[in-house]
PDB file of C-alpha atoms in Angstrom:
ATOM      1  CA  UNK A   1       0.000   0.000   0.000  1.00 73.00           C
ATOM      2  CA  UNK A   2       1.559   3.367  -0.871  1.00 83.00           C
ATOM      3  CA  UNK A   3       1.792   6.327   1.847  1.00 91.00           C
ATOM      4  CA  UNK A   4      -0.007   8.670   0.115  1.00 94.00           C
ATOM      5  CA  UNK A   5      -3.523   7.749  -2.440  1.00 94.00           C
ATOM      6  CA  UNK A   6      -4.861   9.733  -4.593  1.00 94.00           C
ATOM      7  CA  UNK A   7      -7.436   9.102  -7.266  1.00 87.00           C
ATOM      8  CA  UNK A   8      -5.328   9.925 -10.784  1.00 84.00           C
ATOM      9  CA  UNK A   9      -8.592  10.557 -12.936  1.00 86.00           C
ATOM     10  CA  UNK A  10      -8.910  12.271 -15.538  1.00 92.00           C
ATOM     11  CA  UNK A  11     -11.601  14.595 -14.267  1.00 94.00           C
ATOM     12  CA  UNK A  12     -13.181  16.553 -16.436  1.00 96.00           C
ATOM     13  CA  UNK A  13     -15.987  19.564 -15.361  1.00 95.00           C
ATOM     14  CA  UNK A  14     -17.853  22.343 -16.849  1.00 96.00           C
ATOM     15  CA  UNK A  15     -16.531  26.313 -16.132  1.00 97.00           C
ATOM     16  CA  UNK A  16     -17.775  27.502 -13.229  1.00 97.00           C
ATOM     17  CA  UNK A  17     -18.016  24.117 -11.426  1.00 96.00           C
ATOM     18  CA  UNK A  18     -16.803  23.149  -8.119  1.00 97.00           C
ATOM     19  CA  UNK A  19     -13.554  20.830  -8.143  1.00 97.00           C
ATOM     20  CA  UNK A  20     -13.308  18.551  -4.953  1.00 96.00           C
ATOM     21  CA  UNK A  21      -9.824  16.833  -5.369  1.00 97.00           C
ATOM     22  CA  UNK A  22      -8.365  14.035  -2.703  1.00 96.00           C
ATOM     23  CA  UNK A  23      -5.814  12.451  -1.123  1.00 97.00           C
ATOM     24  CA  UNK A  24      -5.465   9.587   1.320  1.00 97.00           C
ATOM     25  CA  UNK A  25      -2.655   8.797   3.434  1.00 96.00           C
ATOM     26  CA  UNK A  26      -1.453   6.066   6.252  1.00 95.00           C
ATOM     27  CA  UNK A  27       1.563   7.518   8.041  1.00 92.00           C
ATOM     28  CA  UNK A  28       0.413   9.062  10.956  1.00 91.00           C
ATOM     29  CA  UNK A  29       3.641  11.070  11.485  1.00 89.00           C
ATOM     30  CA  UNK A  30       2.562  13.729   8.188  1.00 91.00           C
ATOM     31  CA  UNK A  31       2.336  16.829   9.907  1.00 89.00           C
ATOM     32  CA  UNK A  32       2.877  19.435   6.300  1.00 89.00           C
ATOM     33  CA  UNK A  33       0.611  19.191   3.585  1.00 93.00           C
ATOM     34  CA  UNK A  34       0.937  20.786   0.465  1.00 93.00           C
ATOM     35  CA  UNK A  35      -1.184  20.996  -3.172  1.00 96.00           C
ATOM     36  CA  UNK A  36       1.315  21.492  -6.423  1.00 96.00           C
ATOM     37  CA  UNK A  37      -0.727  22.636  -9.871  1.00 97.00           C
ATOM     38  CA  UNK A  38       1.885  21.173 -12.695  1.00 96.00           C
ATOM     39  CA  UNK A  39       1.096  22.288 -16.261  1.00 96.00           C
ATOM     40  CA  UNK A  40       2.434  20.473 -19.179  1.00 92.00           C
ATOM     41  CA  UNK A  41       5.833  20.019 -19.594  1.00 91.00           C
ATOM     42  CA  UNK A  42       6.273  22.222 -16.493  1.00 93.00           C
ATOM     43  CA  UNK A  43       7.736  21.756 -13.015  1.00 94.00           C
ATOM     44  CA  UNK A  44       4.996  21.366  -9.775  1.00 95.00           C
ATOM     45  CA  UNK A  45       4.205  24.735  -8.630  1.00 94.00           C
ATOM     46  CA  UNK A  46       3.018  25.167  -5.021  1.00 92.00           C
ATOM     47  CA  UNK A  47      -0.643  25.837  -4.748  1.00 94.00           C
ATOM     48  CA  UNK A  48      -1.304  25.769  -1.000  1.00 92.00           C
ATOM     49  CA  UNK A  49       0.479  24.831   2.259  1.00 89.00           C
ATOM     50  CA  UNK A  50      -0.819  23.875   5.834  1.00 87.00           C
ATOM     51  CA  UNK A  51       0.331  21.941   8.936  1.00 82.00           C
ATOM     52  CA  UNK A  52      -2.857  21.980  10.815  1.00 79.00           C
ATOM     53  CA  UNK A  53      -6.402  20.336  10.772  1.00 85.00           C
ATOM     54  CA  UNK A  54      -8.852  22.806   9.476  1.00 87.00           C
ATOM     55  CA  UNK A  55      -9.631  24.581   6.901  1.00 90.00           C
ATOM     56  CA  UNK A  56      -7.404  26.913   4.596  1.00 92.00           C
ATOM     57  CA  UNK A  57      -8.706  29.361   1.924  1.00 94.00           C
ATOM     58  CA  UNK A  58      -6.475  31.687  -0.814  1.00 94.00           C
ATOM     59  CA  UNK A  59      -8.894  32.732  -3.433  1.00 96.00           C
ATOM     60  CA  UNK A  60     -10.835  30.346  -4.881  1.00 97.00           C
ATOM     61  CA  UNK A  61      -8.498  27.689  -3.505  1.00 97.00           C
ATOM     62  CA  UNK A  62      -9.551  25.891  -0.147  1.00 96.00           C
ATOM     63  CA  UNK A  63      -7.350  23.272   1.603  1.00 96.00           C
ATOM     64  CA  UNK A  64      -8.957  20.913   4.188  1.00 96.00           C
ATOM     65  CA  UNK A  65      -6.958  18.330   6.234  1.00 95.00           C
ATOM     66  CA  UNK A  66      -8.598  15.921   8.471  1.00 94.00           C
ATOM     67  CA  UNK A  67      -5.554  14.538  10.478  1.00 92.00           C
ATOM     68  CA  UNK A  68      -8.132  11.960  11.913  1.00 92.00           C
ATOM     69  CA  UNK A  69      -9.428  10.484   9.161  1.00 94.00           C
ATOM     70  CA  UNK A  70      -6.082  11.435   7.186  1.00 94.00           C
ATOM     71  CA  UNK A  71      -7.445  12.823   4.689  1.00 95.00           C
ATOM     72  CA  UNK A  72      -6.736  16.239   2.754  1.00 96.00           C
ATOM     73  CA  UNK A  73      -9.024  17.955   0.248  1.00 96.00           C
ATOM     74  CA  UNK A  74      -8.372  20.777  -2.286  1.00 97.00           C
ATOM     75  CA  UNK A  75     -11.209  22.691  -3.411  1.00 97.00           C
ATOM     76  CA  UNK A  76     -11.576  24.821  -6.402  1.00 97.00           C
ATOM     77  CA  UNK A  77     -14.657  27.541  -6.739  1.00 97.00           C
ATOM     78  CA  UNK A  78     -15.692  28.842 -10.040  1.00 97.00           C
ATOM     79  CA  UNK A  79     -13.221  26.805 -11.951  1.00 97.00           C
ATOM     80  CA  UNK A  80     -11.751  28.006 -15.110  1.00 97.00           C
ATOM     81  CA  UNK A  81     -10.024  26.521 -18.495  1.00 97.00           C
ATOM     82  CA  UNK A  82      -6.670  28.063 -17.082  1.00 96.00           C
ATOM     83  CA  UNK A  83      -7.296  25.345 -14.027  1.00 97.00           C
ATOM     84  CA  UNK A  84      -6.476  23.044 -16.410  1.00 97.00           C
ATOM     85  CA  UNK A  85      -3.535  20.705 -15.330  1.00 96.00           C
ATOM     86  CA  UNK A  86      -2.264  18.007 -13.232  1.00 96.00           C
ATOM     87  CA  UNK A  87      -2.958  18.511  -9.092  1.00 97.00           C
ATOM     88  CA  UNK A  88      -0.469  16.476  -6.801  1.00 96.00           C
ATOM     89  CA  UNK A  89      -0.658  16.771  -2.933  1.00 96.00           C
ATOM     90  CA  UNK A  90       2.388  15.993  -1.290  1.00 94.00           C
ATOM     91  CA  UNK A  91       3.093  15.781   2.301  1.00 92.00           C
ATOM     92  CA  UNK A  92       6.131  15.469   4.989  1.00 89.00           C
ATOM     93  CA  UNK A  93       7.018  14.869   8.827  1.00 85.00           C
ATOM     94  CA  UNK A  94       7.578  17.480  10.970  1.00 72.00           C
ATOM     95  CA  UNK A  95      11.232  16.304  11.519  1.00 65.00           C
ATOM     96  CA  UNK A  96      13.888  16.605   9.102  1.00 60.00           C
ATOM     97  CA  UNK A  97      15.002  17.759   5.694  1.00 61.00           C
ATOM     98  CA  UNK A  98      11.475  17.753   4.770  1.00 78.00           C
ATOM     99  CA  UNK A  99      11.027  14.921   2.383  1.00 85.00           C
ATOM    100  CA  UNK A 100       7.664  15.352   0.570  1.00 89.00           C
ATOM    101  CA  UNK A 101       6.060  12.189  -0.347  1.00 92.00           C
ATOM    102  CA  UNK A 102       3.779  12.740  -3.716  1.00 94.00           C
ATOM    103  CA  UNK A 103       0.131  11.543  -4.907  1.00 95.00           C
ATOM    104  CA  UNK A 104      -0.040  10.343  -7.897  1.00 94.00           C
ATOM    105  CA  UNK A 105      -1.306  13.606  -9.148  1.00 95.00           C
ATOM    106  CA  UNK A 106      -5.115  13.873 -10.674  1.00 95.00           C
ATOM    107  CA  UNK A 107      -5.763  15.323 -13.953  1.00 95.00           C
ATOM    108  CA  UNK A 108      -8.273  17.993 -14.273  1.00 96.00           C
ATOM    109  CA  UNK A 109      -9.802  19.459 -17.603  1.00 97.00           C
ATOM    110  CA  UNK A 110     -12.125  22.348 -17.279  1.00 97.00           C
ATOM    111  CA  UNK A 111     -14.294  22.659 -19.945  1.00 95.00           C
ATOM    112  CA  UNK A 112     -15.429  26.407 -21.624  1.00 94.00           C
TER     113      UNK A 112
ATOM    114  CA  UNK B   1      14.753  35.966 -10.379  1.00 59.00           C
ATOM    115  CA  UNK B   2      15.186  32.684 -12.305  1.00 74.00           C
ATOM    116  CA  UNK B   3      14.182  30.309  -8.869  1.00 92.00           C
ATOM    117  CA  UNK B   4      15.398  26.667 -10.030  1.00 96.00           C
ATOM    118  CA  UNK B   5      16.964  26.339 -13.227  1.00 96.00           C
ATOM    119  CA  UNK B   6      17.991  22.858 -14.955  1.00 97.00           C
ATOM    120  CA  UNK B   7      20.291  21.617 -17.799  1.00 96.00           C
ATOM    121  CA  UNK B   8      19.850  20.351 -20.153  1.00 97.00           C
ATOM    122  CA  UNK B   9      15.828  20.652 -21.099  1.00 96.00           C
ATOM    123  CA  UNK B  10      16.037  17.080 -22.944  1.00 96.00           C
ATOM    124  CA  UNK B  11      18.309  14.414 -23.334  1.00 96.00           C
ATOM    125  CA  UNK B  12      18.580  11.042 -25.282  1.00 97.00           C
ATOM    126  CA  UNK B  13      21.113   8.525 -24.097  1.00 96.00           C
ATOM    127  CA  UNK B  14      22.303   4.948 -24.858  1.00 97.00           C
ATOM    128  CA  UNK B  15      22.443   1.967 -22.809  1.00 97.00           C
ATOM    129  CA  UNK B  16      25.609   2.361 -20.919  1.00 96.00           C
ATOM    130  CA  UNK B  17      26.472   6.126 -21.567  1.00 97.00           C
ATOM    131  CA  UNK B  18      27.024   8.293 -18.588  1.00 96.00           C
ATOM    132  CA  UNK B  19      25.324  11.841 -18.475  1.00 96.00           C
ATOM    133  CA  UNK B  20      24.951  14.220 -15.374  1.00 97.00           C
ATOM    134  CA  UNK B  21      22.093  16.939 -14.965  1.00 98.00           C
ATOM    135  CA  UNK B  22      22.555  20.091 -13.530  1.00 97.00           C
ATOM    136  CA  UNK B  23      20.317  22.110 -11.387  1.00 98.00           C
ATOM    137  CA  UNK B  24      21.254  25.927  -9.862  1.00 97.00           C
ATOM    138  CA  UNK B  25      18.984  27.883  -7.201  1.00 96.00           C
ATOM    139  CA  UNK B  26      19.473  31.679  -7.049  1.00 94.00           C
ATOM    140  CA  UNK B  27      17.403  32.289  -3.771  1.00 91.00           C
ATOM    141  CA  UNK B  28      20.075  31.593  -1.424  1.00 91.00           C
ATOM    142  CA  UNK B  29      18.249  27.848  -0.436  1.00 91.00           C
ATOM    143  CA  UNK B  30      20.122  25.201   1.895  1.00 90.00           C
ATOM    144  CA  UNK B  31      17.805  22.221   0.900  1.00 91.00           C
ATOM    145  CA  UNK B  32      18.146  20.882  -2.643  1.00 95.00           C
ATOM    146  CA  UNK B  33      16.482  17.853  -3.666  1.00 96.00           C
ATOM    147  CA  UNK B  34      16.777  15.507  -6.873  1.00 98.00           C
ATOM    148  CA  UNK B  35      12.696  13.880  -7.774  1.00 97.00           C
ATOM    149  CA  UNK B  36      12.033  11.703 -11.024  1.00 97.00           C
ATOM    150  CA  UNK B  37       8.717  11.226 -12.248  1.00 96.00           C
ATOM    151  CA  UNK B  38       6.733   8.525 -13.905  1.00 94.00           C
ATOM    152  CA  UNK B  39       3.273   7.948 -15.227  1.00 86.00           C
ATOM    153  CA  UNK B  40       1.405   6.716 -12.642  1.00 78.00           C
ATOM    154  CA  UNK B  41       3.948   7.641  -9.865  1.00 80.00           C
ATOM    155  CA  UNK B  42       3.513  10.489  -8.877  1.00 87.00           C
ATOM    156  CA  UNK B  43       7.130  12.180  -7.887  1.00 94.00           C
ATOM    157  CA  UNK B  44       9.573  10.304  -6.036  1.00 95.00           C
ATOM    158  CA  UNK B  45      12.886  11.538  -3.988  1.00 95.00           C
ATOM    159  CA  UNK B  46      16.080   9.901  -4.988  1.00 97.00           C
ATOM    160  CA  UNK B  47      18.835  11.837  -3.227  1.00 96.00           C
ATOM    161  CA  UNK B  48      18.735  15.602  -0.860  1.00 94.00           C
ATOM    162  CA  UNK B  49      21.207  17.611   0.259  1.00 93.00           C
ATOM    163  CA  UNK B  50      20.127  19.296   3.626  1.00 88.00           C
ATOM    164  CA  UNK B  51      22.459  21.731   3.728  1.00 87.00           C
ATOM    165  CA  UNK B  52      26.068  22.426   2.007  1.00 89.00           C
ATOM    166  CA  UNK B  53      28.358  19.426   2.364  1.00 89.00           C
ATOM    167  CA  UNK B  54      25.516  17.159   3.167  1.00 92.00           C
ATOM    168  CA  UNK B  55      23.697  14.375   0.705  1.00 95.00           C
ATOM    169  CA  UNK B  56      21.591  11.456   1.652  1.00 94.00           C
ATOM    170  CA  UNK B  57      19.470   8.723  -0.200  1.00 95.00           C
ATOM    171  CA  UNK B  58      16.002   9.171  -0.683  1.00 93.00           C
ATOM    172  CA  UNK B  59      13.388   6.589  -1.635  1.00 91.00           C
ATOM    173  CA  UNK B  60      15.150   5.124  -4.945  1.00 95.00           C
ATOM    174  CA  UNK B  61      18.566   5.972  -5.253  1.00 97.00           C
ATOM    175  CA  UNK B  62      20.394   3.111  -6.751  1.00 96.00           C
ATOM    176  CA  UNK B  63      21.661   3.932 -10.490  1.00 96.00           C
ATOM    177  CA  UNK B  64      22.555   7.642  -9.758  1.00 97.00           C
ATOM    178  CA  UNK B  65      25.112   9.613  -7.797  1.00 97.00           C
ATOM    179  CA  UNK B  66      24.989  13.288  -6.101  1.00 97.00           C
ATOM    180  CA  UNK B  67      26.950  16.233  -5.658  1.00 96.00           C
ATOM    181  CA  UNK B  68      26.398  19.238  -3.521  1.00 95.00           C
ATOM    182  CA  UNK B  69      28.821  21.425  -6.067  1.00 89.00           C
ATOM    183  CA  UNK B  70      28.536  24.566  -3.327  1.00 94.00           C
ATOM    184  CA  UNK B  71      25.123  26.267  -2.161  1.00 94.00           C
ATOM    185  CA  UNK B  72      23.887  26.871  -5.258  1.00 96.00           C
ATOM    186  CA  UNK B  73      24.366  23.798  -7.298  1.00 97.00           C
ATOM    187  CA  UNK B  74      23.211  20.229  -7.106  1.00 97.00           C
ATOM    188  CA  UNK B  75      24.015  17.679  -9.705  1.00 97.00           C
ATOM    189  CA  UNK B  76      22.851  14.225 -10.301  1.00 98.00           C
ATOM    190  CA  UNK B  77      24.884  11.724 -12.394  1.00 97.00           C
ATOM    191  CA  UNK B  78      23.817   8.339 -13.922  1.00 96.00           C
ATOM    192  CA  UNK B  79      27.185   6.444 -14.355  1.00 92.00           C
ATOM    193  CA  UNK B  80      25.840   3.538 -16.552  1.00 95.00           C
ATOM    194  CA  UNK B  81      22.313   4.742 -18.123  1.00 95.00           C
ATOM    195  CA  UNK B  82      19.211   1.743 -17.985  1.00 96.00           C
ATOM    196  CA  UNK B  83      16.070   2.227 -20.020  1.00 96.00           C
ATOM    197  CA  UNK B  84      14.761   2.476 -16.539  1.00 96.00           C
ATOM    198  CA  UNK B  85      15.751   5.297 -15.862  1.00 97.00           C
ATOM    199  CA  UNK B  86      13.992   6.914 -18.885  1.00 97.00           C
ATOM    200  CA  UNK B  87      11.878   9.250 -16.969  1.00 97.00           C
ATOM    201  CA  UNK B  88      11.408  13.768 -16.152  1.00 97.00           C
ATOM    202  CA  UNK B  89      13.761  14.473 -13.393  1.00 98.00           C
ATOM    203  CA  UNK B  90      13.179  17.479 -11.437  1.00 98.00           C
ATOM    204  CA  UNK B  91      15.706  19.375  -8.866  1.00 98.00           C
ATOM    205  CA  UNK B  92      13.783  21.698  -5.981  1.00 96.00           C
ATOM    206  CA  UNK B  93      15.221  23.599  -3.240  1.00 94.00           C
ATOM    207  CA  UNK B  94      13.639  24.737   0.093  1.00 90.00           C
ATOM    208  CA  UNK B  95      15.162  27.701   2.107  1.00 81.00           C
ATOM    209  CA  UNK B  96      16.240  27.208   5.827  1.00 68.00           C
ATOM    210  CA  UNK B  97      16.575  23.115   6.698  1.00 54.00           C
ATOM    211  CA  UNK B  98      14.895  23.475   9.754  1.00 57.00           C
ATOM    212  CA  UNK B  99      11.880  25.531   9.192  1.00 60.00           C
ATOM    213  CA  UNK B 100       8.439  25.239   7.406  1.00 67.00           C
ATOM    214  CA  UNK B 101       9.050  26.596   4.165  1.00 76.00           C
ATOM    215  CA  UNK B 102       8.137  24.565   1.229  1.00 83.00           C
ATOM    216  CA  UNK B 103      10.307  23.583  -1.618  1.00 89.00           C
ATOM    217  CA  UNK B 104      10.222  25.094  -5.277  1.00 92.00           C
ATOM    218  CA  UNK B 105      10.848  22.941  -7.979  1.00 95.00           C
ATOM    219  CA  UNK B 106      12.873  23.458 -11.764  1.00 96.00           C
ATOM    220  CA  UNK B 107      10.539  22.625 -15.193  1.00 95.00           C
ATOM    221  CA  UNK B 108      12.892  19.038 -15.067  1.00 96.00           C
ATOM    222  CA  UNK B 109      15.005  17.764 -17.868  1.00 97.00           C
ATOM    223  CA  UNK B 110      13.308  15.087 -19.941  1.00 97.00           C
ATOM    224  CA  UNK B 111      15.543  12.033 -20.408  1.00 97.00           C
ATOM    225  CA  UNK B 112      15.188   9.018 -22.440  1.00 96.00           C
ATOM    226  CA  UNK B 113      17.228   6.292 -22.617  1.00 97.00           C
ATOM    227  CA  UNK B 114      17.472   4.048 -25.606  1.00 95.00           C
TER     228      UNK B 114
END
């Protein structure tokens, strides 16, 4: 079983449509949690970033993290074609040089 | 402000030939951080460098080498290429080792081996 889940897709929506995007993870001792946005042929950019349970919100973005259920959500309001691209979450210990393990990444199409 | 920058952009090897990508961070970062990626796979780490003078293995190192050149520059060698090792390879760097700050990653080097 891999440390980090997360449903690859691809998902595909309308503009304007809420995006719900998930990942699932079993080691207990994840503390960071971050979303990347990657667009083709591009390196991972970061998206959002939070170490706590709760709920985070930049824009139209909103992070979730449920460290009891482990399990971290990225929402996106009012999509848009420029949301297009691939979504990894990625996530670390609190100790250390940070080493991020990576979802498999989920690929999103919004459609005009 | 370039952030992460890597060399070359694409590569085609042989069986056998050695090759060794470069990566260079211009915002003063101690963490650097070698990742290849594969369909399916999401990213995966396969050597860091904490901090200047430092380099450990991440989660699949075997087939490559490191070298923490100075602060700036982090380059990963393949000594004997393998078709599996065909794959995007992408260099980050994080700022101080200890603290919270997330890592910023290069647009990878594309490398196929033949």
């Amino acid at each position: 079983q891999k440390e980090v889940e997360q449903d690859p897709g691809p998902l595909s929506v309308p503009e304007g449509a809420i995006v719900s995007l998930n990942c699932t993870y079993s080691n207990s001792a994840f503390q960071y949690f971050m979303w990347y946005r990657q667009y083709s042929r591009k390196g991972p950019e970061l998206l959002m970033y939070t170490y706590s349970s709760g709920n985070k919100e930049d824009g139209r973005f909103t992070a979730q993290v449920d460290k009891s259920s482990k399990y971290i959500s990225l929402f996106i309001r009012d999509s848009q074609p420029s949301d297009s691209a691939t979504y990894l979450c990625a996530m670390s210990s609190i100790q250390g040089a940070q080493k991020l393990v990576f979802g498999q990444g989920t690929r999103l199409t919004i459609n005009p | 402000n370039a952030g992460v920058t890597q060399t070359p952009k694409f590569q085609v090897l042989k069986t056998g030939q050695s090759m060794t990508l470069q990566c260079a961070q211009d915002m003063n970062h101690n963490s650097m951080y070698w990742y290849r990626q594969d369909p399916g796979m999401g990213l995966r780490l396969i050597y860091y460098s904490a901090s200047e003078g430092t380099t450990d293995k991440g989660e699949v190192p075997n087939g490559y080498n490191v070298s923490r050149l100075n602060k700036r520059e982090f380059s990963l060698r393949l000594e004997s290429a393998a078709p599996s090792q065909t794959s995007v390879y992408f260099c980050a760097s994080r700022g101080q080792s200890k603290s919270n700050q997330p890592q910023h990653f290069g647009d990878g080097t594309r490398l196929s081996i033949l």
